[in-house]
Coordinates of C-alpha atoms in Angstrom, one line a residue:
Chain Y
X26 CA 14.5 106.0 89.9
X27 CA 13.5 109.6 91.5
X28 CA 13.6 112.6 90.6
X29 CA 17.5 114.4 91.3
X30 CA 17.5 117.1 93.9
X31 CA 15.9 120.8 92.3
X32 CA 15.5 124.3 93.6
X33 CA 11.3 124.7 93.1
X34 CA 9.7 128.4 91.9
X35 CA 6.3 128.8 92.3
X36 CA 5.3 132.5 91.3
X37 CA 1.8 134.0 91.4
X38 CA 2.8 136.2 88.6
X39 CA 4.0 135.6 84.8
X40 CA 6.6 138.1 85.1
X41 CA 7.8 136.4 88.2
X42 CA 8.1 133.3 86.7
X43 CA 10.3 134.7 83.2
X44 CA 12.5 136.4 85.8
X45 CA 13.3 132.9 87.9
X46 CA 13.5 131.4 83.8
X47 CA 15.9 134.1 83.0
X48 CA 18.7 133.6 86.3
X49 CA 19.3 130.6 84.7
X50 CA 18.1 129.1 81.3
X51 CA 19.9 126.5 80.5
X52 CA 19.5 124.6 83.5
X53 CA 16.1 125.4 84.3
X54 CA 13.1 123.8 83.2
X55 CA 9.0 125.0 83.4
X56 CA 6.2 122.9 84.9
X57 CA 3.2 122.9 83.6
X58 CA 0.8 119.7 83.8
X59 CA 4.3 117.7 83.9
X60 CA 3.3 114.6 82.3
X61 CA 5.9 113.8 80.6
X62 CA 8.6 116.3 81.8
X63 CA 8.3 114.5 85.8
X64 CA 8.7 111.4 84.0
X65 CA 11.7 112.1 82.1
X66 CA 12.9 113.4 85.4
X67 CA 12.0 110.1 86.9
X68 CA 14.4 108.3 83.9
X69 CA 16.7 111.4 85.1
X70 CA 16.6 111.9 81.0
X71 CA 16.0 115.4 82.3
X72 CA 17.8 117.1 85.6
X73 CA 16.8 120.6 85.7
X74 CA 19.1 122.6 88.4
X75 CA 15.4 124.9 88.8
X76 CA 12.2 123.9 88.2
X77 CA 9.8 126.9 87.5
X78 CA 6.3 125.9 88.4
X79 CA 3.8 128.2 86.5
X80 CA 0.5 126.1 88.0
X81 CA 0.1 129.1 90.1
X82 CA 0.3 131.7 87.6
X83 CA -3.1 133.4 87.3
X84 CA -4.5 133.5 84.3
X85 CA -2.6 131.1 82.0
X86 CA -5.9 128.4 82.1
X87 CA -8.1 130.7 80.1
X88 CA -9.4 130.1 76.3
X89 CA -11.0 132.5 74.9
X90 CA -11.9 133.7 71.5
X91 CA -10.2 136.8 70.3
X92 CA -11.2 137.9 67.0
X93 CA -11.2 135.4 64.7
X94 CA -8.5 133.5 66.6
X95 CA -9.4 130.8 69.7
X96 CA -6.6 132.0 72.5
X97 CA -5.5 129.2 74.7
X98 CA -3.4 129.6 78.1
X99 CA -0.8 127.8 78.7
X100 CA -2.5 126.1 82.3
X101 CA -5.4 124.9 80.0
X102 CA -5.9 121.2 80.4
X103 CA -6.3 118.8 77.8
X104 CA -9.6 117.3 79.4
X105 CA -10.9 121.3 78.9
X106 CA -10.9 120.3 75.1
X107 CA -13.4 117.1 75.4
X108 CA -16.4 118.9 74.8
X109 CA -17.3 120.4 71.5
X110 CA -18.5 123.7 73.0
X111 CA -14.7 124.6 74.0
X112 CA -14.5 126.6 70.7
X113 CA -16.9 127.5 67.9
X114 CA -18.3 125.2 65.0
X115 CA -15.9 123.1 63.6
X116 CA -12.8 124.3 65.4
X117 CA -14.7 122.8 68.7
X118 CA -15.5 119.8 66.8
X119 CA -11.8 118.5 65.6
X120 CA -10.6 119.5 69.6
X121 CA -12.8 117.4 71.2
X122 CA -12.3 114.8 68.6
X123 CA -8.3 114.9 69.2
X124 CA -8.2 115.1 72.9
X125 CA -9.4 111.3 74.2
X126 CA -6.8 110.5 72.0
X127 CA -4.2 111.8 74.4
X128 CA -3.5 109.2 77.1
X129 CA -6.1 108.7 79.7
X130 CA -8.2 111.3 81.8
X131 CA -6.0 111.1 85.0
X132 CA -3.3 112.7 82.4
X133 CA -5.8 114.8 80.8
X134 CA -6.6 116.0 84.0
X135 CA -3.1 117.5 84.2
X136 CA -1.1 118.0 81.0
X137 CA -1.5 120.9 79.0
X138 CA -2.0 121.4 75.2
X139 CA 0.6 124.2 75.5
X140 CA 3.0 121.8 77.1
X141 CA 2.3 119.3 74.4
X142 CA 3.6 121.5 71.9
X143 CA 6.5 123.0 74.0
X144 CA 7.2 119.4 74.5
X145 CA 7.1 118.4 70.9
X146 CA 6.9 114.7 70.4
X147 CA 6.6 113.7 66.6
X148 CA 4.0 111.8 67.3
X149 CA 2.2 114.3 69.4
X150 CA -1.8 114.8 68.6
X151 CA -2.1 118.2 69.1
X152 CA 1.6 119.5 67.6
X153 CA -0.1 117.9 64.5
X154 CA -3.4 119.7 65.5
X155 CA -1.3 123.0 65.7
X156 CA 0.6 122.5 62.5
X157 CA -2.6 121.7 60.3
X158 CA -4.5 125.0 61.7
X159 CA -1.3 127.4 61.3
X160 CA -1.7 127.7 64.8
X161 CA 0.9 130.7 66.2
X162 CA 2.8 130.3 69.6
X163 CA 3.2 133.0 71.3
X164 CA 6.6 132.8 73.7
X165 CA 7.0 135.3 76.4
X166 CA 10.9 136.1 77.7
X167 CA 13.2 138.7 79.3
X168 CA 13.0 140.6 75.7
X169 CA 9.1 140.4 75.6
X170 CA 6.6 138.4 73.6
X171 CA 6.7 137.0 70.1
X172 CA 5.3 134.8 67.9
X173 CA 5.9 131.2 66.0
X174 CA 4.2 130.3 63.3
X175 CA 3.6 126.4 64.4
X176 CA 5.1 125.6 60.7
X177 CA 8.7 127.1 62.2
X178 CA 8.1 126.4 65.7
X179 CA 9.0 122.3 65.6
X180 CA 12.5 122.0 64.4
X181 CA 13.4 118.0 65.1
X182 CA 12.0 115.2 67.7
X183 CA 11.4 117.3 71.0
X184 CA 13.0 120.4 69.5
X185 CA 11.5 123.9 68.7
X186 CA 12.2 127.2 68.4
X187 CA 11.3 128.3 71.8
X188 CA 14.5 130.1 73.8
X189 CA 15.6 128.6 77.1
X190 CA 14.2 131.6 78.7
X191 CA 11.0 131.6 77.3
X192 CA 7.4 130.0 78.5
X193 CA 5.3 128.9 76.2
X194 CA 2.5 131.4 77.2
X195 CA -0.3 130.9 74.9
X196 CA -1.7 129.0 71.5
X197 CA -3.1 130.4 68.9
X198 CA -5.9 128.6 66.4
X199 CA -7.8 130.1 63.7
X200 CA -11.3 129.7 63.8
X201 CA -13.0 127.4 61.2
X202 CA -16.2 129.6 59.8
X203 CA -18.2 128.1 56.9
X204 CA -18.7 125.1 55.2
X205 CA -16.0 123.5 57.0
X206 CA -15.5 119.6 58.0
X207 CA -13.0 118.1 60.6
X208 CA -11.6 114.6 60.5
X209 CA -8.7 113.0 63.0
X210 CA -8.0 109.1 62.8
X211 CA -4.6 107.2 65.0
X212 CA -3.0 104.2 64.8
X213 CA -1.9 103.0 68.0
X214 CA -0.8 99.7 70.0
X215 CA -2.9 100.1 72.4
X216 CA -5.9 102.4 73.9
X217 CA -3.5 104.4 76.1
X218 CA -0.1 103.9 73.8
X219 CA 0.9 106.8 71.8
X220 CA 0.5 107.2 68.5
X221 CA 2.4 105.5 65.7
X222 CA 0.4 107.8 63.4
X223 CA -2.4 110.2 63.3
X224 CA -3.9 112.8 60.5
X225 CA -5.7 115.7 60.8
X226 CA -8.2 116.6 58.0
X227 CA -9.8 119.7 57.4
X228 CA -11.7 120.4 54.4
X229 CA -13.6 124.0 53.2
X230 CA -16.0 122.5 50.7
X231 CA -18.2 124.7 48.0
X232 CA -21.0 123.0 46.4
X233 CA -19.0 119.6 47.2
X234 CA -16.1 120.4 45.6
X235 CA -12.6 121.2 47.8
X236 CA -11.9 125.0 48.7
X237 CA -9.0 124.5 50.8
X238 CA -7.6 121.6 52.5
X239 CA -5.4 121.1 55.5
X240 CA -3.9 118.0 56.5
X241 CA -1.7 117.8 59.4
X242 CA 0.5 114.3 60.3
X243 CA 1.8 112.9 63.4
X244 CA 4.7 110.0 62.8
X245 CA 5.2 110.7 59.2
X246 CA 8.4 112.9 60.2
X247 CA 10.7 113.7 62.8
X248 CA 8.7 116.6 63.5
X249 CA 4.6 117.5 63.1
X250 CA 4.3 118.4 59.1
X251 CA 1.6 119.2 56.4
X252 CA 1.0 116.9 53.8
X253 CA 1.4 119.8 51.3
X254 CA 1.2 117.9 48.2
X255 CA -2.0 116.1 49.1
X256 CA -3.5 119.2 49.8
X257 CA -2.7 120.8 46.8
X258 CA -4.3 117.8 44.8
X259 CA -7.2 118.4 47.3
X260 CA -8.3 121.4 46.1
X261 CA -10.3 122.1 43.3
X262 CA -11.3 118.5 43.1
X263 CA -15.0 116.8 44.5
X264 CA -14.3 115.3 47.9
X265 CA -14.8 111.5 46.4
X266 CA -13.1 108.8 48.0
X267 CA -11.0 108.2 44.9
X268 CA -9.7 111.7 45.5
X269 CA -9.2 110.9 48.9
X270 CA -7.0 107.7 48.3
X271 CA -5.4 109.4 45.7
X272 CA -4.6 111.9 48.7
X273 CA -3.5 109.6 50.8
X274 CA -1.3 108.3 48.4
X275 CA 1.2 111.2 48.2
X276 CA 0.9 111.8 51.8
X277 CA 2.3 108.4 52.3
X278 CA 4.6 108.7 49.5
X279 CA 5.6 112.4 50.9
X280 CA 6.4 110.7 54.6
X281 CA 9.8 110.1 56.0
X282 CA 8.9 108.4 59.2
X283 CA 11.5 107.6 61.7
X284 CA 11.7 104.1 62.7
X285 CA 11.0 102.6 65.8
X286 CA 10.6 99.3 67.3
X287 CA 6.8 98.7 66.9
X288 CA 6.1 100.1 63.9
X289 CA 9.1 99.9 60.8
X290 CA 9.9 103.1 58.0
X291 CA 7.7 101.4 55.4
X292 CA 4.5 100.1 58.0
X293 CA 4.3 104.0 59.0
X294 CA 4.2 105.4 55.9
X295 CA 1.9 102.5 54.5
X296 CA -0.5 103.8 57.7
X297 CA -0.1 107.5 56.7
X298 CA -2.0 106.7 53.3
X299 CA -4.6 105.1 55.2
X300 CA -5.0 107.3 57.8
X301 CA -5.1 110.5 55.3
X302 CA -8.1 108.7 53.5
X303 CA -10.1 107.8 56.5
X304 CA -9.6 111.6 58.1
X305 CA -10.4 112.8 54.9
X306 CA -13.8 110.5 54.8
X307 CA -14.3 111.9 58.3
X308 CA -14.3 115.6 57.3
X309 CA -16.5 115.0 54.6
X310 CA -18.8 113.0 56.7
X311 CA -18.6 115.9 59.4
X312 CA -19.0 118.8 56.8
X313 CA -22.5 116.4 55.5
X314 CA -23.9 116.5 59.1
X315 CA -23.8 120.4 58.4
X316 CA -25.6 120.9 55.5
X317 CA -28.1 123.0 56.7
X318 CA -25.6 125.8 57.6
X319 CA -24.1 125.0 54.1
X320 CA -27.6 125.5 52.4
X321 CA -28.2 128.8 54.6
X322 CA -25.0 130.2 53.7
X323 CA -25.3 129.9 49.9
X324 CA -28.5 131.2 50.1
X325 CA -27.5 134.1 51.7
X326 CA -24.7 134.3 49.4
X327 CA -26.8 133.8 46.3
X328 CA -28.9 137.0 47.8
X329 CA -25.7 139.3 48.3
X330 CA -24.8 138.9 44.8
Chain D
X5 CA 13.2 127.3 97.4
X6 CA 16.0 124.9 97.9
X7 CA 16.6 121.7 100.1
X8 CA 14.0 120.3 102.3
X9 CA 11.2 123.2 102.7
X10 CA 7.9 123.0 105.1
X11 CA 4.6 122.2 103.1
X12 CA 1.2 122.1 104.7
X13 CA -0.6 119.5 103.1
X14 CA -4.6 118.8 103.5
X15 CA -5.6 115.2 102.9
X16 CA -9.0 114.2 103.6
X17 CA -9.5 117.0 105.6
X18 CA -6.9 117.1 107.7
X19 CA -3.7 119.1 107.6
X20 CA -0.1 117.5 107.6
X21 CA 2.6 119.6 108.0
X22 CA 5.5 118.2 106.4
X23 CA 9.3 119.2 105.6
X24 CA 10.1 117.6 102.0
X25 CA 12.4 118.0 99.5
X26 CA 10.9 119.4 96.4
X27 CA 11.8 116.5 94.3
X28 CA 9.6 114.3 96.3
X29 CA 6.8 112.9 94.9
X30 CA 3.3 113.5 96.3
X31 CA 2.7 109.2 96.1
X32 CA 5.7 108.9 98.4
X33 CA 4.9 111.7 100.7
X34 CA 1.2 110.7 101.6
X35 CA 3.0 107.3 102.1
X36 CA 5.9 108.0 103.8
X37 CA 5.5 111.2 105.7
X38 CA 1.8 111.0 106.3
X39 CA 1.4 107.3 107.2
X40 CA -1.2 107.0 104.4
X41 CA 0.0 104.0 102.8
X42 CA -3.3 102.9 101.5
X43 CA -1.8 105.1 97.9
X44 CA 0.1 102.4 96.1
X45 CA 2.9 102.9 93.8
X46 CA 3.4 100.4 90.7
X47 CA 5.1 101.1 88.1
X48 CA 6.0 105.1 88.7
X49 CA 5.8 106.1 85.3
X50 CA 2.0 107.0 85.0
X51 CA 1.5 104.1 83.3
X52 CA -0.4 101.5 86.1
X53 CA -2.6 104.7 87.8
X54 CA -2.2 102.4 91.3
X55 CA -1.1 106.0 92.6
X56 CA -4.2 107.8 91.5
X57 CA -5.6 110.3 94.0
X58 CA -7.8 113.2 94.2
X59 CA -6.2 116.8 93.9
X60 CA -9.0 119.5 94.0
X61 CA -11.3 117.0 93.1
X62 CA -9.7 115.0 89.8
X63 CA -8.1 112.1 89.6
X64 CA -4.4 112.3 89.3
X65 CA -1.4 110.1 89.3
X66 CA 0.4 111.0 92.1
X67 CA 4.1 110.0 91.1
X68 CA 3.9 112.5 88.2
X69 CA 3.2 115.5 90.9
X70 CA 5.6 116.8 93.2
X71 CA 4.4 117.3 97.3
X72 CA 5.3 121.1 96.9
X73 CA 2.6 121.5 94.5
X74 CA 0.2 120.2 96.5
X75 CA 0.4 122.8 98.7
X76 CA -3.4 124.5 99.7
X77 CA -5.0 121.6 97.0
X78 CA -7.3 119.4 98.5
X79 CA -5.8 116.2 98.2
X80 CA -8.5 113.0 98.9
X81 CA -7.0 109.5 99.2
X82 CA -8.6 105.5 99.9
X83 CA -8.2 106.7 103.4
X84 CA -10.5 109.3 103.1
X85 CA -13.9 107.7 102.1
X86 CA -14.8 105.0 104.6
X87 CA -17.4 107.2 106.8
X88 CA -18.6 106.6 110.5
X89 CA -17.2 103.0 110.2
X90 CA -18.9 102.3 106.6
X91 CA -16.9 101.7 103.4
X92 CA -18.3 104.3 100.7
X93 CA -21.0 102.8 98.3
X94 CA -18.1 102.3 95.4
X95 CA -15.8 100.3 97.8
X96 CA -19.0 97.7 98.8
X97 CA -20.0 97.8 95.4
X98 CA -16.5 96.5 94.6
X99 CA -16.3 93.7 96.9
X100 CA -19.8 92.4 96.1
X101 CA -19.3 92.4 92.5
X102 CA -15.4 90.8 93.1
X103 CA -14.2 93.8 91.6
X104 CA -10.6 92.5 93.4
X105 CA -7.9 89.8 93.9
X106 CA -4.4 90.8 95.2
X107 CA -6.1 94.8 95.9
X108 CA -3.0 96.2 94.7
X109 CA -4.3 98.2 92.0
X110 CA -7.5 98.7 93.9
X111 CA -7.6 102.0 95.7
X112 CA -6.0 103.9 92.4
X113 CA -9.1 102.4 90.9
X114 CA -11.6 103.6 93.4
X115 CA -10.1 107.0 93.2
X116 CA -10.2 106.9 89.5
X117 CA -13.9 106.3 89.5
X118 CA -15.0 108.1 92.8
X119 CA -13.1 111.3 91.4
X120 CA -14.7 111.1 87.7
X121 CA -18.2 109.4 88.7
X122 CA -18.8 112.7 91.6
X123 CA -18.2 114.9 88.6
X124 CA -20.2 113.3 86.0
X125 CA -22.2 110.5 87.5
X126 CA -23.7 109.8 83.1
X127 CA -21.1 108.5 82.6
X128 CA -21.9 105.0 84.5
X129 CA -24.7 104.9 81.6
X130 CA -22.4 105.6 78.8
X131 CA -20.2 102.0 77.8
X132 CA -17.8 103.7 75.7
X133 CA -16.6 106.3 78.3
X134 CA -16.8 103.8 80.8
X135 CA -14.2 102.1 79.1
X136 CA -11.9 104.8 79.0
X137 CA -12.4 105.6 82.2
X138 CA -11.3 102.3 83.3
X139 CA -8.4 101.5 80.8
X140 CA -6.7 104.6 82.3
X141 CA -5.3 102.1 85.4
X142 CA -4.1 98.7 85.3
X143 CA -5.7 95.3 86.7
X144 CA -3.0 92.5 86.0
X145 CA -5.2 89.4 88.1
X146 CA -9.3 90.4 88.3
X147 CA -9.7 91.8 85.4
X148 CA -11.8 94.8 84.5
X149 CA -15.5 93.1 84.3
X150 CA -15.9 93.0 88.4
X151 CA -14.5 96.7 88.3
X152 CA -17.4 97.3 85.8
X153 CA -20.0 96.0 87.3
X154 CA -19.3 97.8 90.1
X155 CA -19.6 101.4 88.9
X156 CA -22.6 100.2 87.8
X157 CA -23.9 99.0 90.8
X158 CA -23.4 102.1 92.8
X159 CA -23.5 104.5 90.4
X160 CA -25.8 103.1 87.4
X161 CA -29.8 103.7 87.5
X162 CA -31.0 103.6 90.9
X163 CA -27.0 102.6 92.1
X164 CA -25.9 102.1 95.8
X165 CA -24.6 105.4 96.1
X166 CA -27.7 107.3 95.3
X167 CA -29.2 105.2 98.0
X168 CA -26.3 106.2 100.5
X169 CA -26.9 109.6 100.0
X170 CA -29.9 109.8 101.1
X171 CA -29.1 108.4 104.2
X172 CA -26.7 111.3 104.5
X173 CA -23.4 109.4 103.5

């Protein structure tokens, strides 16, 4: 099928753009990279009276770090996040490990991580991504901007917090300083399918032993979630695979999946296990290749004291 | 804007000025409005990348774009890289190496690979990428090994299209 019949916006300008939103909210929908919303519009799942193209909004493809916090427009692409450079340390690390994960580069060329999120498939990478870091979404609307944690921002499959007349105008992820290490790991059908599963691991080690631990989940719920019981046996433990599998085990057993036709309730949550120890391995594996910063902070740390 | 509304589209090089709908897709407008029916459209859902073209340089699928926002992009199609009566170094390299069969997913895969090998031509040398590059379209009757070895021909060490450069192609 095609596409049903739409008025089209195009602004130049943000505020532009929020007033066309704000004429009519309900029925109108924003266009960003549009990889999966000119789809749905193809199924005619979705039939927005007005589509508000922000494309041409300047300055919605920047990221940039501000403070302690990486700032991501809402026009940045996800091929921008293939290269570890894209953000500092280990922050730039776990990106560019995520984002071939995302379909293939024609749609990487296009969709946005901002759009992921505002999109909000359970099984999306980055929504995972987002809830693991804390990330804050920062909405703009008639009334102003505000901000979502990520942890209240994804309320059910394809669902969040976001008003009809707001646009998704920016992510926000902490930076990763220190003796941190990054670990993502999928199950999917195929190369370019999307993902049944997928955990994010980030681990803050001390002298081997877990500081803090963040592990965000993709397919384990209707929604992105932390594995906030695994994490809490995560810390204060070594980072041994035993630990890990022990991990993994209350991640899988903390799970409620939702079914669907390639991959059953109990398959899914068996994965989650899996997948929690492997991303777990990773970030320990990816915090090792970093020892020298590790052994350069401690020393530095041993001298302040 | 509502209803049919004049677009000025550039497509390998050369301006079209057409009156769309904004719901049309830029796959059926290059075919339908532009003549340009060397773009193929399989499956329509972004899944088989037939449809993939050049806008502003990247390969995209063009039933997931609408004409409208194609507007004052530079759009590069199949059409565009034959030069002077010569097939572009990619396009020989795929017919020597029997990189097709049926040729309908074929120009969405030159595109795919003209658009990502001008940008970063390493990546002929690097098999992993390479295969991601490639299992972002669908072959269904050659298969992907021809396709291969034709990036590699014109674009691997001392590749065809180095060669066709030089001779100002």
């Amino acid at each position: 099928m095609k596409p049903a019949p739409f008025d089209y916006a195009a602004p130049a300008e943000l505020t532009d753009a929020v007033t066309a939103l704000a004429e009519r909210p309900e029925t109108a929908r924003v266009l960003a990279g549009g990889q999966s919303l000119v789809l749905d519009m193809h199924y005619r799942r979705e039939r927005p009276a007005l589509l508000v193209d922000i494309n041409n909004v300047r300055g919605l493809d920047v990221i940039t770090v501000d403070g302690h916090t990486l700032r991501i427009g809402a026009l940045a692409r996800h091929r921008a996040f293939e290269t570890p450079t894209v953000a500092p340390a280990a922050l730039g690390r776990l990106l560019s490990r995520v984002s071939p994960y995302i379909a293939h580069p024609p749609v990487r060329a296009r969709g946005t991580m901002a759009g992921s999120l505002a999109w909000a498939n359970p099984v999306s990478e980055w929504c995972a991504t987002a809830v693991a870091l804390d990330a804050g979404i920062e909405l703009t609307g008639p009334l102003g901007r505000r901000r979502v944690p990520a942890g209240d921002f994804f309320v059910g499959p394809f669902r969040t917090a976001r008003q009809p007349a707001e646009i998704l105008t920016s992510v926000l992820l902490p930076l990763l300083p220190g003796q941190v290490g990054v670990g993502f790991c999928e199950q999917r059908r195929t190369h370019a399918s999307f993902a049944q599963v997928a955990a994010v691991a980030v681990l803050t080690l001390r002298d081997g032993v877990i500081a803090e631990a963040r592990l965000g989940l993709a397919g384990a719920a209707d929604r992105p979630v932390r594995a906030h019981d695994a994490e809490r046996h995560l810390v204060g433990r070594e980072a041994e695979p035993e630990v890990f599998a022990q991990a993994g085990e209350l991640a899988a057993a903390g799970s409620d999946p939702l079914a669907e036709p390639h991959a059953g309730v109990e398959y899914r949550r068996h994965v989650v296990g899996v997948l929690v120890r492997r991303a777990l391995a990773q970030a320990r594996e990816d915090s090792n290749g970093n020892y020298g910063d590790e052994g350069r902070d401690r020393h530095e740390g041993r001298e302040a004291r | 804007m509502t209803g049919r509304t004049p677009v000025r589209l550039t497509v390998n090089e050369t301006d079209y000025d057409v009156t769309v709908e904004p719901r049309r897709l830029l796959a059926d407008v290059l075919r339908e409005d532009c003549n340009l029916t060397g773009t193929k459209l399989g499956c329509e859902h972004g899944v088989c990348g037939s449809c993939t073209v050049l806008v502003d340089g990247e390969g995209v699928r063009s039933c997931l774009m609408f004409a409208v926002q194609c507007a004052g992009r530079d759009i590069r199609t199949v059409e565009g890289l034959a030069a002077h009566g010569r097939l572009h170094a990619f396009q020989q390299a795929i017919s020597t190496e029997h990189g097709l069969q049926c040729g309908f997913c074929t120009a969405g895969f030159v595109m795919l690979v003209v658009g990502a090998l001008e940008d970063d031509p390493s990546i002929a040398e690097d098999p992993e990428r390479l295969d991601g590059l490639l299992s972002s379209n669908l072959c269904r009757c050659t298969g992907y090994e021809g396709i291969r070895r034709a990036v590699l021909r014109a674009y691997g060490r001392n590749g065809t299209h180095e060669k066709d450069g030089a001779e100002g192609h």
